[in-house]
Tab-separated table of C-alpha atoms (C1' of nucleotides) in Angstrom:
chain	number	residue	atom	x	y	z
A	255	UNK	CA	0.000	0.000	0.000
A	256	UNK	CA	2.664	2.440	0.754
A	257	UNK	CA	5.618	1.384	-1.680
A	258	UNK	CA	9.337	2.647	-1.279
A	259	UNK	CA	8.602	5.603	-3.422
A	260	UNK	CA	5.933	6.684	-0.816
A	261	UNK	CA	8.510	6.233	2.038
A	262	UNK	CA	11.234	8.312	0.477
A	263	UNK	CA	8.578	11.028	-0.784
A	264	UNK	CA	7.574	10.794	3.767
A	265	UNK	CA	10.918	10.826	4.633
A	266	UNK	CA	11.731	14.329	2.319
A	267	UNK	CA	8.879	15.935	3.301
A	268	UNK	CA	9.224	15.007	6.966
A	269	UNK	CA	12.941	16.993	6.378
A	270	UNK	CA	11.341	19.462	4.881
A	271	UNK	CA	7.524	19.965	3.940
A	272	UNK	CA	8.020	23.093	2.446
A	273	UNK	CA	9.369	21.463	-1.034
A	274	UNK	CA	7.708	22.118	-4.429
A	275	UNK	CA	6.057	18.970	-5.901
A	276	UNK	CA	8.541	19.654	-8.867
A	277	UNK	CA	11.702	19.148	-6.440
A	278	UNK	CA	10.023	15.968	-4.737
A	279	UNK	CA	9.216	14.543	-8.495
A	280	UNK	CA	12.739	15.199	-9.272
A	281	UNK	CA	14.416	13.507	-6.325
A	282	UNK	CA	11.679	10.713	-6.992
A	283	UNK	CA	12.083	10.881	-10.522
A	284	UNK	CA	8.442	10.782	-10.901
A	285	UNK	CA	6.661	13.930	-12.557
A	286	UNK	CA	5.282	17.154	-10.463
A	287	UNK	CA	1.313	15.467	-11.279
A	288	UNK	CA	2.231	12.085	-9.938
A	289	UNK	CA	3.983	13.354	-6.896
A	290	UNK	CA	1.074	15.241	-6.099
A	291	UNK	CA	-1.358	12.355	-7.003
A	292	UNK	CA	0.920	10.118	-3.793
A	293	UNK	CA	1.034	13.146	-1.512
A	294	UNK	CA	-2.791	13.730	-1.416
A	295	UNK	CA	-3.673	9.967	-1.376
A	296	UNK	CA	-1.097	9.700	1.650
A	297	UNK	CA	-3.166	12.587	3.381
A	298	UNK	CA	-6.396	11.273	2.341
A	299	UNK	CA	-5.348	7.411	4.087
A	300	UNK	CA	-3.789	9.472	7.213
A	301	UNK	CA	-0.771	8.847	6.921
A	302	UNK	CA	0.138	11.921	6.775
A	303	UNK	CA	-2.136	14.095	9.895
A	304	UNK	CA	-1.415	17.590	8.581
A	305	UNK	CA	1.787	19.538	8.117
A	306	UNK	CA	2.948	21.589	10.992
A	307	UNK	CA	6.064	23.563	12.195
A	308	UNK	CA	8.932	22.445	13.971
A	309	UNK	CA	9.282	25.066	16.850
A	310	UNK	CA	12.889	25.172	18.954
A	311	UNK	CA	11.998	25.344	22.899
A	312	UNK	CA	15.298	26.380	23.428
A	313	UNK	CA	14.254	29.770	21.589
A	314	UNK	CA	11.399	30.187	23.516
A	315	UNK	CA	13.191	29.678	26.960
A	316	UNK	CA	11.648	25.651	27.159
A	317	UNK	CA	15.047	25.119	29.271
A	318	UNK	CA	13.796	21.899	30.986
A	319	UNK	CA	13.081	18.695	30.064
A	320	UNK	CA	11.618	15.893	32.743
A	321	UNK	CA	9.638	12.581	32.293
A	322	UNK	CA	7.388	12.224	35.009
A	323	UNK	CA	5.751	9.029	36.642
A	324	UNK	CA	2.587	9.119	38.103
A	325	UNK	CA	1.196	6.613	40.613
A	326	UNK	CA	-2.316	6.588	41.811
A	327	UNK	CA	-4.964	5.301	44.151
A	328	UNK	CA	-7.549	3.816	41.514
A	329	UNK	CA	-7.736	4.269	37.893
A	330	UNK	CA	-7.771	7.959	37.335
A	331	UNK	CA	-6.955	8.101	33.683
A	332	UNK	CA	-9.151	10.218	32.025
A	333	UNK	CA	-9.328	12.674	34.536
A	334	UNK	CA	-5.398	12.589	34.683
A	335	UNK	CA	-5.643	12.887	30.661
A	336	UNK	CA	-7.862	15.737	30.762
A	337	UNK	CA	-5.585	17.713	33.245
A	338	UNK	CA	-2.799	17.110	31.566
A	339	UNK	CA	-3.366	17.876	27.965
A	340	UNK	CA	-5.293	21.422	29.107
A	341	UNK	CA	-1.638	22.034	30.405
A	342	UNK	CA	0.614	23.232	27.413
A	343	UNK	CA	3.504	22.856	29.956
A	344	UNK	CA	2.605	18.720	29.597
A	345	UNK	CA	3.632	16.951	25.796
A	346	UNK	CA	3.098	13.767	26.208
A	347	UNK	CA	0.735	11.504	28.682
A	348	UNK	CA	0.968	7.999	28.687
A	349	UNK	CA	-0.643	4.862	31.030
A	350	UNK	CA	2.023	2.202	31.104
A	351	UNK	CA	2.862	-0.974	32.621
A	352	UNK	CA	5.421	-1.085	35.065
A	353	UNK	CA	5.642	-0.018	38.618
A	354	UNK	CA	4.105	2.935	38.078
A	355	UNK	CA	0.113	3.751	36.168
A	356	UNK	CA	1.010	6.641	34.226
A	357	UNK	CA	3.954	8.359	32.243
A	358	UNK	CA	4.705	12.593	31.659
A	359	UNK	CA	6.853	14.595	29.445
A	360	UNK	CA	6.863	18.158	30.651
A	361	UNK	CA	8.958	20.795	29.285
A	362	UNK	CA	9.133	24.000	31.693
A	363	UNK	CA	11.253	27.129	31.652
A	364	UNK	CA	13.380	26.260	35.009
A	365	UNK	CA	12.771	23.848	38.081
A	366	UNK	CA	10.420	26.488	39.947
A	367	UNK	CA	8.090	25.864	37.055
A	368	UNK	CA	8.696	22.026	36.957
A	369	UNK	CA	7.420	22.203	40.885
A	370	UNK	CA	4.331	24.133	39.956
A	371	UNK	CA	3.572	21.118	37.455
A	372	UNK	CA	3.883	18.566	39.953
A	373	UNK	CA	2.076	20.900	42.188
A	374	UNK	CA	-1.052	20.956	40.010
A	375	UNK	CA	-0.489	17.329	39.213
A	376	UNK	CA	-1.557	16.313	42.870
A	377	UNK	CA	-4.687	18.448	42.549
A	378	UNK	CA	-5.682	15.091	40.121
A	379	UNK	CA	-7.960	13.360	42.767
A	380	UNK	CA	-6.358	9.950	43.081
A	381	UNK	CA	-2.777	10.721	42.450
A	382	UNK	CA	-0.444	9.611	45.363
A	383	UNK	CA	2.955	9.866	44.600
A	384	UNK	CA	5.193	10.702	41.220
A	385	UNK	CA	8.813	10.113	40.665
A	386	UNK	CA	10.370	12.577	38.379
A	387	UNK	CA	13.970	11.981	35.490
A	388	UNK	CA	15.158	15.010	35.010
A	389	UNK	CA	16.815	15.049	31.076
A	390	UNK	CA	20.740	16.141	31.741
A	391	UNK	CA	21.455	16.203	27.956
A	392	UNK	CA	19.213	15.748	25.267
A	393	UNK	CA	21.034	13.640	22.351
A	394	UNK	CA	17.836	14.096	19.928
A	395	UNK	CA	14.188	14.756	19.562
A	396	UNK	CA	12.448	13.369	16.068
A	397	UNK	CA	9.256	12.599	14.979
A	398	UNK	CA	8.200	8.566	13.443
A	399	UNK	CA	11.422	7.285	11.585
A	400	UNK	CA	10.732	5.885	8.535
A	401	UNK	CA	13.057	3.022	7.913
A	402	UNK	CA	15.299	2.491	5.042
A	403	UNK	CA	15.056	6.204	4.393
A	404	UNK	CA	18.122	8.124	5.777
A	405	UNK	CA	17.207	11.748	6.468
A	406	UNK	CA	20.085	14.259	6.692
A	407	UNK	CA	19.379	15.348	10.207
A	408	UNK	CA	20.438	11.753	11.084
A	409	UNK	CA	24.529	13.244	10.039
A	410	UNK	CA	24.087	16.804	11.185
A	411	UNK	CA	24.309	17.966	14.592
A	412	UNK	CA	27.474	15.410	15.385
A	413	UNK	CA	27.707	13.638	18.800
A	414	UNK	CA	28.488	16.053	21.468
A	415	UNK	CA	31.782	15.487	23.014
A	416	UNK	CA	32.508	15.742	25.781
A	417	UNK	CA	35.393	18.216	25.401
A	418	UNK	CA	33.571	20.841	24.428
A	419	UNK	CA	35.024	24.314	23.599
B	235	UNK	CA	11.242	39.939	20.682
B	236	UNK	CA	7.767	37.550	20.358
B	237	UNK	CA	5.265	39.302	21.355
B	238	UNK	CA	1.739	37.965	21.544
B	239	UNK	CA	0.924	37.798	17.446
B	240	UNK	CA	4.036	36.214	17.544
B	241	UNK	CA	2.857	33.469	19.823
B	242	UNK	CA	-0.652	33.206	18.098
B	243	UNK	CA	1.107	33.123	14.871
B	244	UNK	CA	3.254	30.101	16.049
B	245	UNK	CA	0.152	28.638	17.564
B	246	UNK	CA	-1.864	28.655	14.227
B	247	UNK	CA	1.419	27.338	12.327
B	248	UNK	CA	1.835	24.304	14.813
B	249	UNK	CA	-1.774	23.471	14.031
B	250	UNK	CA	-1.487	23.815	10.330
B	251	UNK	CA	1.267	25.146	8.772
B	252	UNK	CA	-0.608	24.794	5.314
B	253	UNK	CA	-2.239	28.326	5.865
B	254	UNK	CA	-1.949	30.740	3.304
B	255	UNK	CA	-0.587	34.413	4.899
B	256	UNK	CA	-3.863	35.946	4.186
B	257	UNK	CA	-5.227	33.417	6.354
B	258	UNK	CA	-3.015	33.847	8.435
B	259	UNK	CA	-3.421	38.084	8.796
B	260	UNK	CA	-7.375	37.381	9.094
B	261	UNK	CA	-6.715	35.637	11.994
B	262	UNK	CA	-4.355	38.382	13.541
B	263	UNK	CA	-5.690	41.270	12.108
B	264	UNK	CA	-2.541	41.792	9.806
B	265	UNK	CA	-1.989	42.451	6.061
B	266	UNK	CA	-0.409	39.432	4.140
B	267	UNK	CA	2.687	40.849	3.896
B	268	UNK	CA	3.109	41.586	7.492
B	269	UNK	CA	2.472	37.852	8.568
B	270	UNK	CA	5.005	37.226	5.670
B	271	UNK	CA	7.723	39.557	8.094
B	272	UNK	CA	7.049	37.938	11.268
B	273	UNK	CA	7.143	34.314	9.630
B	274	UNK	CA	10.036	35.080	8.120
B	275	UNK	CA	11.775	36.187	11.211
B	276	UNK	CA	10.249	33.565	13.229
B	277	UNK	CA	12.593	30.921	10.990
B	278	UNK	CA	15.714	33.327	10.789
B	279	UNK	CA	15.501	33.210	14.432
B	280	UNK	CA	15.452	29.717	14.607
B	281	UNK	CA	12.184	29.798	16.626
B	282	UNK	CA	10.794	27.900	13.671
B	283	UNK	CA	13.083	25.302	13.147
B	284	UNK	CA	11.641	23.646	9.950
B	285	UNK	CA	8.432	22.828	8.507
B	286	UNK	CA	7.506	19.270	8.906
B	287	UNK	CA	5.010	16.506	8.375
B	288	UNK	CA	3.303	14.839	11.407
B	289	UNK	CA	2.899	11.055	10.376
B	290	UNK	CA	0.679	8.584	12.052
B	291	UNK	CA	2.735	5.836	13.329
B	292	UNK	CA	-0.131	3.726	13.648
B	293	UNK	CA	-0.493	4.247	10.311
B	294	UNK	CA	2.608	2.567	9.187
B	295	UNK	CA	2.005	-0.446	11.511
B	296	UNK	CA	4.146	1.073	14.444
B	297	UNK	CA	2.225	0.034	17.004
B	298	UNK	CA	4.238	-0.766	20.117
B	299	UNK	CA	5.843	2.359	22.052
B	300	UNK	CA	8.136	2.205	24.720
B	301	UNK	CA	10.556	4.170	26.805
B	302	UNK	CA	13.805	2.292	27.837
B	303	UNK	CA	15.674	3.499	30.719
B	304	UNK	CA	19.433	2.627	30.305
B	305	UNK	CA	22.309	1.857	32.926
B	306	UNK	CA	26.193	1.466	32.166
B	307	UNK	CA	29.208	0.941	33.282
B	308	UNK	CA	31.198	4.112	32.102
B	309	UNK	CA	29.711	7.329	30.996
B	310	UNK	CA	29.356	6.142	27.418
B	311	UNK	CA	27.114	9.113	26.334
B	312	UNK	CA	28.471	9.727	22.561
B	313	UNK	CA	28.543	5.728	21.647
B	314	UNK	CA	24.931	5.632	22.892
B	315	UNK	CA	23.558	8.777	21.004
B	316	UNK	CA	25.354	7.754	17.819
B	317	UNK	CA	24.031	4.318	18.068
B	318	UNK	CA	20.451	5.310	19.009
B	319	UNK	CA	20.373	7.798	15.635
B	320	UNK	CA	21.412	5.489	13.513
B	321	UNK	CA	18.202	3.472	14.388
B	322	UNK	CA	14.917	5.089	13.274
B	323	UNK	CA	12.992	3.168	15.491
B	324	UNK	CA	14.465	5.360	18.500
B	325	UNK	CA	12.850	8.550	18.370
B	326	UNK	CA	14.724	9.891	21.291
B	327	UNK	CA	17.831	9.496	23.602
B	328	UNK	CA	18.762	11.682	26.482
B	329	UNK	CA	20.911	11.268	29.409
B	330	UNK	CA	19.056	11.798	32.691
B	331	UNK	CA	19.732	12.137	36.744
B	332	UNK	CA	18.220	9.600	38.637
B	333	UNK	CA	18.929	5.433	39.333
B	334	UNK	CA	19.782	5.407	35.541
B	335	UNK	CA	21.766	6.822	32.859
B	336	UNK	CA	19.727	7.474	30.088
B	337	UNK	CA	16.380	7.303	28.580
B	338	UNK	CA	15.131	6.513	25.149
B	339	UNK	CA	11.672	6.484	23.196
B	340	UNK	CA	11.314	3.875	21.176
B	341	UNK	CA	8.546	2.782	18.633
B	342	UNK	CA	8.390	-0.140	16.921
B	343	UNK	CA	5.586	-2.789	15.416
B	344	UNK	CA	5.267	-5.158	17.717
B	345	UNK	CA	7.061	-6.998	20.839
B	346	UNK	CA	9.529	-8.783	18.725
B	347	UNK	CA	11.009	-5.818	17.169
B	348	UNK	CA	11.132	-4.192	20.699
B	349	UNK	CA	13.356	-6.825	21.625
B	350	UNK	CA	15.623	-6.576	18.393
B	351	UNK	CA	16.446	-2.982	19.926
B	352	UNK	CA	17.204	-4.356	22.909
B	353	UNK	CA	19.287	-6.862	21.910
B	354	UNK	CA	20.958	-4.045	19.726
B	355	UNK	CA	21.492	-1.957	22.934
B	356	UNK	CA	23.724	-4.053	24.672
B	357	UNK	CA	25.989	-4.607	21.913
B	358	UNK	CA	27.158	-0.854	23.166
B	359	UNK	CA	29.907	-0.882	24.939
B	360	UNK	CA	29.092	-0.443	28.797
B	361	UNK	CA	25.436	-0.840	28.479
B	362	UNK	CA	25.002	-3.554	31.368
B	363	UNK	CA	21.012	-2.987	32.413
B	364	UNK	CA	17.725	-1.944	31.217
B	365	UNK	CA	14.262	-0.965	32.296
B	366	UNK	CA	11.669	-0.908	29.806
B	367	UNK	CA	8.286	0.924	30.193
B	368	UNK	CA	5.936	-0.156	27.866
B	369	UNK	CA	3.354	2.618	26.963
B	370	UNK	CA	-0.603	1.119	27.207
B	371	UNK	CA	-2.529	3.712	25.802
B	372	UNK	CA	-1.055	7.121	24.503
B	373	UNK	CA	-2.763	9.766	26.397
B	374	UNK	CA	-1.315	12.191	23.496
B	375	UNK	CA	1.792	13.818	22.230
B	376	UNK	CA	2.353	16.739	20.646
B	377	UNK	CA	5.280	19.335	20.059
B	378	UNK	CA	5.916	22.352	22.508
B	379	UNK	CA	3.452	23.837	23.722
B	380	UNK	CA	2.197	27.821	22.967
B	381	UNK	CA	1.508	28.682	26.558
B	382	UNK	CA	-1.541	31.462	26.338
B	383	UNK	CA	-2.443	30.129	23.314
B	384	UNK	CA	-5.157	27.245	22.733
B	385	UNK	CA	-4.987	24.904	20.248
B	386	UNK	CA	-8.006	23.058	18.954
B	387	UNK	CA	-5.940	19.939	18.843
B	388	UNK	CA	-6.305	20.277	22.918
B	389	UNK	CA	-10.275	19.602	22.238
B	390	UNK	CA	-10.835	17.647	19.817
B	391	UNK	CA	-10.191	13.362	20.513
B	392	UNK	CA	-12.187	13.554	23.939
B	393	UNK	CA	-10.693	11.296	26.679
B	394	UNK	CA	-11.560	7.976	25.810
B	395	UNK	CA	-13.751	6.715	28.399
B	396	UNK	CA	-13.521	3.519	29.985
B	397	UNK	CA	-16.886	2.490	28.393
B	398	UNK	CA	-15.993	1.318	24.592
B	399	UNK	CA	-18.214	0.645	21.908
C	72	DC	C1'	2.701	47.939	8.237
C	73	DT	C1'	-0.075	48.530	3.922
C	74	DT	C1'	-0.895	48.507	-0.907
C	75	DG	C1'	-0.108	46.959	-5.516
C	76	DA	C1'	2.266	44.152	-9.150
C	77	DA	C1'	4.954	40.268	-11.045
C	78	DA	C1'	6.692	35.552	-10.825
C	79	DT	C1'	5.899	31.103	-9.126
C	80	DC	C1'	3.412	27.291	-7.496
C	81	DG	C1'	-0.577	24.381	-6.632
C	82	DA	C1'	-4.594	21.763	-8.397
C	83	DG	C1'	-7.519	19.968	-11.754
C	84	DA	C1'	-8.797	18.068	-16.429
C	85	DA	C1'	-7.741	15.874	-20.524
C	86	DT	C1'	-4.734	12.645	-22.730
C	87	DG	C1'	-1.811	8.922	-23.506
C	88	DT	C1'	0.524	4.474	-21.929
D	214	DA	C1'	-4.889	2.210	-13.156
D	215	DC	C1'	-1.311	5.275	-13.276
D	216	DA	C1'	1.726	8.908	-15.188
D	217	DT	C1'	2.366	13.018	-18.215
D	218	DT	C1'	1.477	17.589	-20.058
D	219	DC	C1'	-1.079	21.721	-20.057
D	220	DT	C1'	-3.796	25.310	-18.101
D	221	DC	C1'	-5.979	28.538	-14.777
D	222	DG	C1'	-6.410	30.455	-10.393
D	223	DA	C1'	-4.190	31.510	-6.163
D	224	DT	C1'	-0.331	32.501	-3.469
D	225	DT	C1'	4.072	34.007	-2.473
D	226	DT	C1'	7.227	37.723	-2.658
D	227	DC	C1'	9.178	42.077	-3.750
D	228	DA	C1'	9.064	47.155	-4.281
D	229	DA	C1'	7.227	51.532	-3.074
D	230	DG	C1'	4.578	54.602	-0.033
DNA sequence: CTTGAAATCGAGAATGT
DNA sequence: ACATTCTCGATTTCAAG
């Protein structure tokens, strides 16, 4: 259903979806018309959900990164959902197995900020306790990886080492 | 240096970054060409990064996610990070305080594949233990967050209550 | 920041393979 | 069924006020 062509047509527009159908047909080597024909079928199936912008936290002072776990009395899941996603400081909420019932990303500003979302996170009726990984270094942040197609921010942005200037 | 069209501007991108600039100034109350100005700045800024595609995992049969925490022996940071983006079914790596050394997302189709990473893991140099948290439902992810500004991605897709069809 | 104009791109239909 | 070429309408983008 989705053949390599589709894959390497995802993996340049997930680089970049800003590309003219007539660059995309030329790295495909398929015409501007047929491009455009796989594009909007890959929309139409979902495959692709819409086309967004990629914004840099850093730049908007998003200093901290923390996963949070979440253990509760009972199964408060969709009221923990709800919370959470009305809370642009939360990214990601997950129920997993494990020791604990639930799984956070939060991205604050600084740690005063990351205390006022733990804060509000124990307003949740049912939470009890939450154990929180604070992110030291962040290697890399992508989206779905579509195998077999190497993208070129897979090269860039070499390892940090650790002598650094 | 963003003020609050700035913010609403970045807001409306993340949701859809298909708009056309007169859209766009309708929804600010700016001419075409101003919206043009601030977009433009937005990405020489590097606020705006890119613009991307969001793909549906699910879509593409990637149906398992997990997050692996990581211990070693040795602070082997760079052999990690360069392993884990090599392999497009990590999505993330980040060293992190705490009982371990690092955390990674990982998404893959189903348990076996899980393991394949796994298995991959160890063959890094120091990597002596592993935790893995596997993710039951996905509350939701999304990028960073607009604080101030609401999305209508943060209404739609009600919690899914415990009562399925 | 707004207005106005020119070049480019997107999107659809008709055609051919 | 799918790809190609052509065409029109819309958008981007630049210059001037």
């Amino acid at each position: 259903m989705v053949d390599a062509i589709d894959r390497k047509i995802l993996g340049l527009l997930i680089e970049d979806a800003g590309r003219t159908y007539a660059q995309l047909g030329r790295e495909v080597s398929l015409s501007p018309a047929a491009v455009h024909e796989r594009v909007r079928r890959l929309r139409a199936s979902g495959i692709v959900r819409r086309t967004t912008v990629d914004v840099d936290p850093d730049a908007l002072g998003r200093h901290v990164l923390a996963f949070v776990l979440v253990d509760s009395d009972g199964w408060v899941k969709d009221e923990l959902f709800a919370a959470t996603r009305a809370d642009p400081r939360i990214e990601e909420a997950h129920s997993v197995a494990g020791s604990s019932n639930f799984l956070l990303k939060v991205r604050v500003a600084d740690p005063d900020e990351l205390e006022d979302v733990l804060h509000d996170l124990y307003r949740v009726e049912g939470v009890v306790r939450s154990r929180t990984i604070m992110v030291l270094r962040r290697g890399f942040e992508r989206g779905v990886g579509i195998p077999g197609v190497r993208l070129t921010s897979d090269v860039i942005d070499p390892p940090t080492s650790a002598t650094r200037e």
